Coordinates of N, CA and C in Angstrom, one line a residue:
M749 N 68.3 -20.6 54.1 CA 68.4 -20.6 52.7 C 69.4 -19.5 52.3
I750 N 70.4 -19.8 51.5 CA 71.3 -18.8 51.0 C 71.2 -18.7 49.5
Y751 N 71.0 -17.5 49.0 CA 70.9 -17.3 47.5 C 72.3 -17.2 46.9
H752 N 72.5 -17.8 45.8 CA 73.8 -17.8 45.2 C 74.2 -16.4 44.8
N753 N 73.3 -15.6 44.3 CA 73.6 -14.2 43.9 C 74.1 -13.4 45.1
E754 N 73.7 -13.8 46.3 CA 74.0 -12.9 47.5 C 75.2 -13.3 48.3
I755 N 76.0 -14.3 47.8 CA 77.2 -14.8 48.5 C 78.4 -14.7 47.6
L756 N 79.5 -14.3 48.1 CA 80.8 -14.3 47.3 C 81.3 -15.7 47.1
D757 N 81.9 -16.0 46.0 CA 82.4 -17.3 45.6 C 83.4 -17.9 46.7
S758 N 84.2 -17.0 47.3 CA 85.1 -17.5 48.3 C 84.4 -17.9 49.6
D759 N 83.4 -17.1 49.9 CA 82.5 -17.5 51.1 C 81.8 -18.8 50.9
L760 N 81.3 -19.0 49.6 CA 80.6 -20.2 49.3 C 81.5 -21.4 49.4
R761 N 82.7 -21.3 48.9 CA 83.7 -22.4 49.0 C 84.0 -22.7 50.4
N762 N 84.2 -21.7 51.3 CA 84.4 -21.9 52.7 C 83.3 -22.6 53.4
K763 N 82.1 -22.2 53.1 CA 80.9 -22.8 53.7 C 80.7 -24.3 53.3
I764 N 81.0 -24.6 52.0 CA 80.9 -26.0 51.6 C 82.0 -26.8 52.3
K765 N 83.2 -26.2 52.3 CA 84.4 -26.9 53.0 C 84.1 -27.2 54.5
N766 N 83.4 -26.3 55.1 CA 83.1 -26.4 56.6 C 81.8 -27.1 56.8
A767 N 81.2 -27.7 55.8 CA 79.9 -28.4 55.8 C 78.8 -27.5 56.4
E768 N 78.8 -26.2 56.1 CA 77.7 -25.3 56.4 C 76.7 -25.3 55.3
I769 N 77.1 -25.8 54.1 CA 76.2 -26.0 53.0 C 76.3 -27.4 52.5
C770 N 75.2 -28.1 52.5 CA 75.2 -29.5 52.1 C 74.4 -29.8 50.9
F771 N 73.4 -29.0 50.6 CA 72.5 -29.2 49.5 C 72.3 -27.9 48.7
G772 N 72.0 -28.1 47.4 CA 71.7 -27.0 46.5 C 70.3 -27.1 46.0
G773 N 69.7 -26.0 45.5 CA 68.3 -26.1 45.0 C 68.1 -25.1 43.9
N774 N 67.0 -25.3 43.2 CA 66.5 -24.4 42.2 C 65.3 -23.7 42.7
Q775 N 65.4 -22.4 43.0 CA 64.3 -21.6 43.6 C 63.1 -21.5 42.7
K776 N 63.2 -21.6 41.4 CA 62.0 -21.5 40.6 C 61.3 -22.8 40.5
L777 N 62.0 -23.9 40.4 CA 61.4 -25.2 40.3 C 61.1 -25.9 41.6
K778 N 61.7 -25.3 42.7 CA 61.5 -25.8 44.0 C 62.0 -27.3 44.2
I779 N 63.2 -27.5 43.6 CA 63.8 -28.8 43.7 C 65.2 -28.7 44.4
Y780 N 65.5 -29.6 45.3 CA 66.8 -29.6 45.9 C 67.5 -30.9 45.7
G781 N 68.9 -30.9 45.7 CA 69.7 -32.1 45.6 C 71.1 -31.9 46.1
T782 N 71.9 -32.9 45.8 CA 73.3 -32.9 46.3 C 74.1 -31.8 45.5
L783 N 75.2 -31.4 46.1 CA 76.0 -30.4 45.4 C 76.8 -31.0 44.2
K784 N 76.8 -32.3 44.1 CA 77.5 -33.0 43.0 C 76.6 -33.4 41.9
C785 N 75.3 -33.1 42.0 CA 74.4 -33.5 40.9 C 74.6 -32.7 39.6
S786 N 74.7 -33.5 38.5 CA 75.0 -32.9 37.2 C 73.8 -32.0 36.8
S787 N 72.6 -32.3 37.2 CA 71.4 -31.5 36.9 C 71.5 -30.1 37.6
G788 N 71.9 -30.2 38.8 CA 72.1 -28.9 39.6 C 73.2 -28.0 39.2
K789 N 74.2 -28.6 38.6 CA 75.4 -27.8 38.2 C 75.0 -27.0 36.9
R790 N 74.0 -27.4 36.2 CA 73.6 -26.8 34.9 C 72.7 -25.6 35.2
M791 N 72.1 -25.4 36.3 CA 71.1 -24.4 36.5 C 71.8 -23.0 36.6
K792 N 71.0 -22.0 36.3 CA 71.5 -20.6 36.3 C 71.8 -20.2 37.7
R793 N 72.8 -19.3 37.8 CA 73.2 -18.8 39.1 C 72.1 -18.1 39.8
E794 N 71.3 -17.3 39.1 CA 70.2 -16.6 39.8 C 69.1 -17.4 40.3
N795 N 69.0 -18.7 39.9 CA 68.0 -19.6 40.4 C 68.5 -20.5 41.5
R796 N 69.8 -20.5 41.7 CA 70.4 -21.4 42.7 C 70.3 -20.9 44.1
V797 N 70.0 -21.8 45.0 CA 70.0 -21.5 46.5 C 70.7 -22.7 47.2
F798 N 71.1 -22.5 48.4 CA 71.8 -23.5 49.1 C 71.2 -23.7 50.5
F799 N 71.3 -25.0 51.0 CA 70.7 -25.3 52.3 C 71.7 -26.1 53.1
L800 N 71.6 -26.0 54.4 CA 72.4 -26.7 55.4 C 71.9 -28.1 55.5
S801 N 70.6 -28.4 55.4 CA 70.1 -29.7 55.6 C 68.9 -30.0 54.7
E802 N 68.5 -31.3 54.6 CA 67.3 -31.6 53.9 C 66.1 -31.0 54.5
N803 N 66.1 -31.0 55.9 CA 64.9 -30.4 56.6 C 64.7 -28.9 56.2
E804 N 65.8 -28.2 56.1 CA 65.7 -26.8 55.7 C 65.1 -26.6 54.4
A805 N 65.5 -27.5 53.4 CA 65.0 -27.5 52.1 C 63.5 -27.8 52.1
K806 N 63.1 -28.8 52.8 CA 61.7 -29.2 52.9 C 60.8 -28.1 53.5
Q807 N 61.4 -27.5 54.6 CA 60.6 -26.4 55.3 C 60.4 -25.2 54.3
N808 N 61.2 -25.1 53.3 CA 61.1 -24.0 52.4 C 60.2 -24.4 51.2
G809 N 59.7 -25.6 51.2 CA 58.8 -26.1 50.2 C 59.4 -26.7 49.0
F810 N 60.7 -27.2 49.1 CA 61.4 -27.8 48.0 C 61.2 -29.3 48.1
R811 N 61.2 -30.0 46.9 CA 61.1 -31.4 46.8 C 62.5 -32.0 46.4
P812 N 62.7 -33.3 46.6 CA 64.0 -33.9 46.3 C 64.2 -34.1 44.8
C813 N 65.4 -34.1 44.3 CA 65.8 -34.2 42.9 C 65.6 -35.7 42.5
G814 N 65.0 -35.9 41.4 CA 64.8 -37.3 40.9 C 66.0 -37.9 40.3
H815 N 67.0 -37.1 40.1 CA 68.3 -37.6 39.4 C 69.3 -38.0 40.5
C816 N 69.6 -37.2 41.5 CA 70.7 -37.5 42.4 C 70.1 -38.1 43.8
M817 N 68.8 -38.0 44.0 CA 68.2 -38.4 45.2 C 67.0 -39.3 44.9
K818 N 67.2 -40.4 44.2 CA 66.2 -41.3 43.7 C 65.3 -41.8 44.8
T819 N 65.8 -42.3 45.8 CA 65.0 -42.9 46.9 C 64.1 -41.9 47.5
E820 N 64.7 -40.7 47.9 CA 63.9 -39.6 48.5 C 62.9 -39.1 47.6
Y821 N 63.2 -39.0 46.3 CA 62.2 -38.6 45.3 C 61.1 -39.6 45.2
Q822 N 61.3 -40.9 45.1 CA 60.3 -41.9 45.0 C 59.4 -41.8 46.3
N823 N 60.0 -41.6 47.4 CA 59.2 -41.5 48.7 C 58.3 -40.2 48.6
W824 N 58.8 -39.1 48.1 CA 58.0 -37.9 48.0 C 56.9 -38.1 46.9
K825 N 57.2 -38.7 45.8 CA 56.3 -38.9 44.8 C 55.1 -39.8 45.2
N826 N 55.5 -40.8 46.0 CA 54.4 -41.8 46.5 C 53.7 -41.3 47.7
G827 N 54.0 -40.1 48.2 CA 53.3 -39.4 49.3 C 53.8 -39.9 50.7
L828 N 55.0 -40.5 50.7 CA 55.5 -41.0 52.0 C 56.2 -39.9 52.8
I829 N 56.5 -38.8 52.2 CA 57.1 -37.7 52.9 C 56.1 -36.7 53.3

């Protein structure tokens, strides 16, 4: 898990370009989603974290976003995950 406050913007862009970061999350709400999610783009920088994979997000106790990851969210909500 990478905290947005602890990484330089240039390093962040390089990691996204190199596919070292694939998901973003809100550390206060414990929600993760895609980097293109409009809900995720609105969150405060100090709450934002980044993950390499869905598994990493899940291991840190995050749940899928209901906006950009509808199928995964429904599976989580119904207890299938």
